[in-house]
GROMACS .gro file of C-alpha atoms in nm:
model
  170
    1UNK     CA    1   9.644  -5.298   0.923
    2UNK     CA    2   9.324  -5.219   1.115
    3UNK     CA    3   9.130  -5.510   1.259
    4UNK     CA    4   8.788  -5.557   1.105
    5UNK     CA    5   8.491  -5.526   1.340
    6UNK     CA    6   8.226  -5.793   1.366
    7UNK     CA    7   8.013  -5.818   1.055
    8UNK     CA    8   7.644  -5.750   1.094
    9UNK     CA    9   7.337  -5.837   0.892
   10UNK     CA   10   7.007  -5.655   0.866
   11UNK     CA   11   6.656  -5.794   0.899
   12UNK     CA   12   6.384  -5.573   0.754
   13UNK     CA   13   6.029  -5.644   0.871
   14UNK     CA   14   5.765  -5.490   0.652
   15UNK     CA   15   5.396  -5.581   0.669
   16UNK     CA   16   5.073  -5.538   0.857
   17UNK     CA   17   4.849  -5.679   1.126
   18UNK     CA   18   4.552  -5.745   0.902
   19UNK     CA   19   4.261  -5.876   1.107
   20UNK     CA   20   4.146  -6.095   1.396
   21UNK     CA   21   3.859  -6.322   1.492
   22UNK     CA   22   3.716  -6.263   1.840
   23UNK     CA   23   3.352  -6.382   1.810
   24UNK     CA   24   3.250  -6.274   2.159
   25UNK     CA   25   3.400  -5.920   2.151
   26UNK     CA   26   3.371  -5.601   1.951
   27UNK     CA   27   3.546  -5.261   1.950
   28UNK     CA   28   3.898  -5.396   1.999
   29UNK     CA   29   4.245  -5.256   1.933
   30UNK     CA   30   4.584  -5.421   1.922
   31UNK     CA   31   4.935  -5.345   2.039
   32UNK     CA   32   5.249  -5.502   1.903
   33UNK     CA   33   5.608  -5.514   2.019
   34UNK     CA   34   5.912  -5.716   1.925
   35UNK     CA   35   6.118  -5.932   2.158
   36UNK     CA   36   6.468  -6.037   2.055
   37UNK     CA   37   6.801  -6.163   2.185
   38UNK     CA   38   7.082  -5.956   2.331
   39UNK     CA   39   7.281  -5.954   2.006
   40UNK     CA   40   6.992  -5.787   1.822
   41UNK     CA   41   6.913  -5.417   1.806
   42UNK     CA   42   6.649  -5.217   1.621
   43UNK     CA   43   6.798  -4.954   1.394
   44UNK     CA   44   6.502  -4.720   1.453
   45UNK     CA   45   6.597  -4.422   1.660
   46UNK     CA   46   6.436  -4.082   1.678
   47UNK     CA   47   6.659  -3.831   1.506
   48UNK     CA   48   6.655  -3.459   1.562
   49UNK     CA   49   6.639  -3.225   1.268
   50UNK     CA   50   6.832  -2.902   1.297
   51UNK     CA   51   6.595  -2.698   1.084
   52UNK     CA   52   6.231  -2.625   1.151
   53UNK     CA   53   5.970  -2.616   0.876
   54UNK     CA   54   5.914  -2.259   0.748
   55UNK     CA   55   5.562  -2.240   0.897
   56UNK     CA   56   5.700  -2.338   1.238
   57UNK     CA   57   5.976  -2.078   1.210
   58UNK     CA   58   5.701  -1.816   1.168
   59UNK     CA   59   5.512  -1.960   1.470
   60UNK     CA   60   5.231  -2.104   1.256
   61UNK     CA   61   5.092  -2.455   1.247
   62UNK     CA   62   5.152  -2.728   1.499
   63UNK     CA   63   5.448  -2.731   1.729
   64UNK     CA   64   5.640  -2.455   1.889
   65UNK     CA   65   5.968  -2.316   1.755
   66UNK     CA   66   6.088  -2.225   2.102
   67UNK     CA   67   6.079  -2.593   2.203
   68UNK     CA   68   6.367  -2.666   1.970
   69UNK     CA   69   6.400  -2.946   1.719
   70UNK     CA   70   6.125  -3.144   1.555
   71UNK     CA   71   6.170  -3.523   1.583
   72UNK     CA   72   6.129  -3.735   1.273
   73UNK     CA   73   6.208  -4.082   1.145
   74UNK     CA   74   6.438  -4.130   0.851
   75UNK     CA   75   6.312  -4.348   0.566
   76UNK     CA   76   6.528  -4.648   0.661
   77UNK     CA   77   6.399  -4.663   1.015
   78UNK     CA   78   6.075  -4.777   1.176
   79UNK     CA   79   5.903  -4.842   1.505
   80UNK     CA   80   5.952  -5.154   1.714
   81UNK     CA   81   5.619  -5.114   1.894
   82UNK     CA   82   5.283  -4.965   1.812
   83UNK     CA   83   4.914  -4.939   1.891
   84UNK     CA   84   4.628  -4.954   1.640
   85UNK     CA   85   4.294  -4.782   1.612
   86UNK     CA   86   3.981  -4.932   1.766
   87UNK     CA   87   3.784  -5.136   1.514
   88UNK     CA   88   3.438  -5.287   1.506
   89UNK     CA   89   3.341  -5.618   1.347
   90UNK     CA   90   3.289  -5.618   0.972
   91UNK     CA   91   2.936  -5.655   0.841
   92UNK     CA   92   3.015  -5.954   0.617
   93UNK     CA   93   2.975  -6.321   0.713
   94UNK     CA   94   3.327  -6.340   0.865
   95UNK     CA   95   3.255  -6.069   1.126
   96UNK     CA   96   3.629  -5.998   1.134
   97UNK     CA   97   3.798  -5.716   1.321
   98UNK     CA   98   4.004  -5.546   1.049
   99UNK     CA   99   4.297  -5.320   1.142
  100UNK     CA  100   4.534  -5.327   0.841
  101UNK     CA  101   4.790  -5.191   1.089
  102UNK     CA  102   5.131  -5.130   0.924
  103UNK     CA  103   5.459  -5.261   1.065
  104UNK     CA  104   5.797  -5.142   0.941
  105UNK     CA  105   6.117  -5.197   1.140
  106UNK     CA  106   6.477  -5.293   1.072
  107UNK     CA  107   6.696  -5.494   1.308
  108UNK     CA  108   7.069  -5.562   1.301
  109UNK     CA  109   7.259  -5.850   1.456
  110UNK     CA  110   7.587  -6.038   1.443
  111UNK     CA  111   7.422  -6.383   1.467
  112UNK     CA  112   7.074  -6.538   1.437
  113UNK     CA  113   7.047  -6.644   1.804
  114UNK     CA  114   6.750  -6.466   1.962
  115UNK     CA  115   6.572  -6.415   1.627
  116UNK     CA  116   6.297  -6.151   1.672
  117UNK     CA  117   5.940  -6.241   1.755
  118UNK     CA  118   5.638  -6.018   1.724
  119UNK     CA  119   5.414  -6.015   2.031
  120UNK     CA  120   5.055  -5.909   1.970
  121UNK     CA  121   4.808  -5.813   2.244
  122UNK     CA  122   4.442  -5.732   2.180
  123UNK     CA  123   4.245  -5.508   2.417
  124UNK     CA  124   3.885  -5.400   2.454
  125UNK     CA  125   3.646  -5.247   2.706
  126UNK     CA  126   3.491  -5.439   2.994
  127UNK     CA  127   3.140  -5.365   3.128
  128UNK     CA  128   3.279  -5.061   3.314
  129UNK     CA  129   3.461  -4.919   3.011
  130UNK     CA  130   3.810  -5.015   3.132
  131UNK     CA  131   4.055  -5.159   2.880
  132UNK     CA  132   4.127  -5.525   2.949
  133UNK     CA  133   4.332  -5.777   2.756
  134UNK     CA  134   4.118  -5.995   2.529
  135UNK     CA  135   4.399  -6.204   2.385
  136UNK     CA  136   4.774  -6.225   2.330
  137UNK     CA  137   5.015  -6.428   2.122
  138UNK     CA  138   5.357  -6.433   1.957
  139UNK     CA  139   5.522  -6.564   1.642
  140UNK     CA  140   5.877  -6.554   1.506
  141UNK     CA  141   5.952  -6.319   1.222
  142UNK     CA  142   5.991  -6.541   0.911
  143UNK     CA  143   6.344  -6.676   0.861
  144UNK     CA  144   6.341  -6.659   0.481
  145UNK     CA  145   6.291  -6.356   0.258
  146UNK     CA  146   5.971  -6.306   0.062
  147UNK     CA  147   5.601  -6.262   0.124
  148UNK     CA  148   5.461  -6.447   0.423
  149UNK     CA  149   5.120  -6.470   0.585
  150UNK     CA  150   5.140  -6.570   0.951
  151UNK     CA  151   4.850  -6.658   1.177
  152UNK     CA  152   4.911  -6.594   1.545
  153UNK     CA  153   4.723  -6.824   1.783
  154UNK     CA  154   4.581  -6.605   2.058
  155UNK     CA  155   4.565  -6.702   2.423
  156UNK     CA  156   4.245  -6.568   2.574
  157UNK     CA  157   4.233  -6.506   2.950
  158UNK     CA  158   3.947  -6.678   3.126
  159UNK     CA  159   3.790  -6.568   3.453
  160UNK     CA  160   3.800  -6.816   3.741
  161UNK     CA  161   3.495  -6.696   3.932
  162UNK     CA  162   3.145  -6.585   3.831
  163UNK     CA  163   3.208  -6.241   3.982
  164UNK     CA  164   3.528  -6.196   3.780
  165UNK     CA  165   3.348  -6.321   3.471
  166UNK     CA  166   3.074  -6.061   3.520
  167UNK     CA  167   3.305  -5.769   3.597
  168UNK     CA  168   3.558  -5.844   3.323
  169UNK     CA  169   3.308  -5.941   3.056
  170UNK     CA  170   3.489  -6.269   2.978
   0.00000   0.00000   0.00000
């Protein structure tokens, strides 16, 4: 009789980074990534299709048939990191930065140790137009199934000198 391999369970994360409050900044974007223990693995992998779309086979549209296969994601997979669009503050009383940035990823593991956390970083331009971090934070993915609304406390870097404060815009 064949020995059974270790059993695994799946954790599907499905949601969005909705908005943020950064009163002193505008025109910000966010990046997210997941951190997790060594027994965890995302199931999202780029897969190669063997057939090109008909337009690509004729040399039309985007892409190049001579480059080979077109990568795609299957419906049960997602991305474990991403970057949003730049958003400006809303015109209502909240003055929120609204991204509505979708997240969809599936993890597998043999045990709950090292449960995934989402790490969120927010970036914006300084006085010279360079992207600088405006805040960062992390929160565990919820442990129970269902709908959850999580608020991530953001750590905001602070300049130590007046020159740094001027050049970084903080």
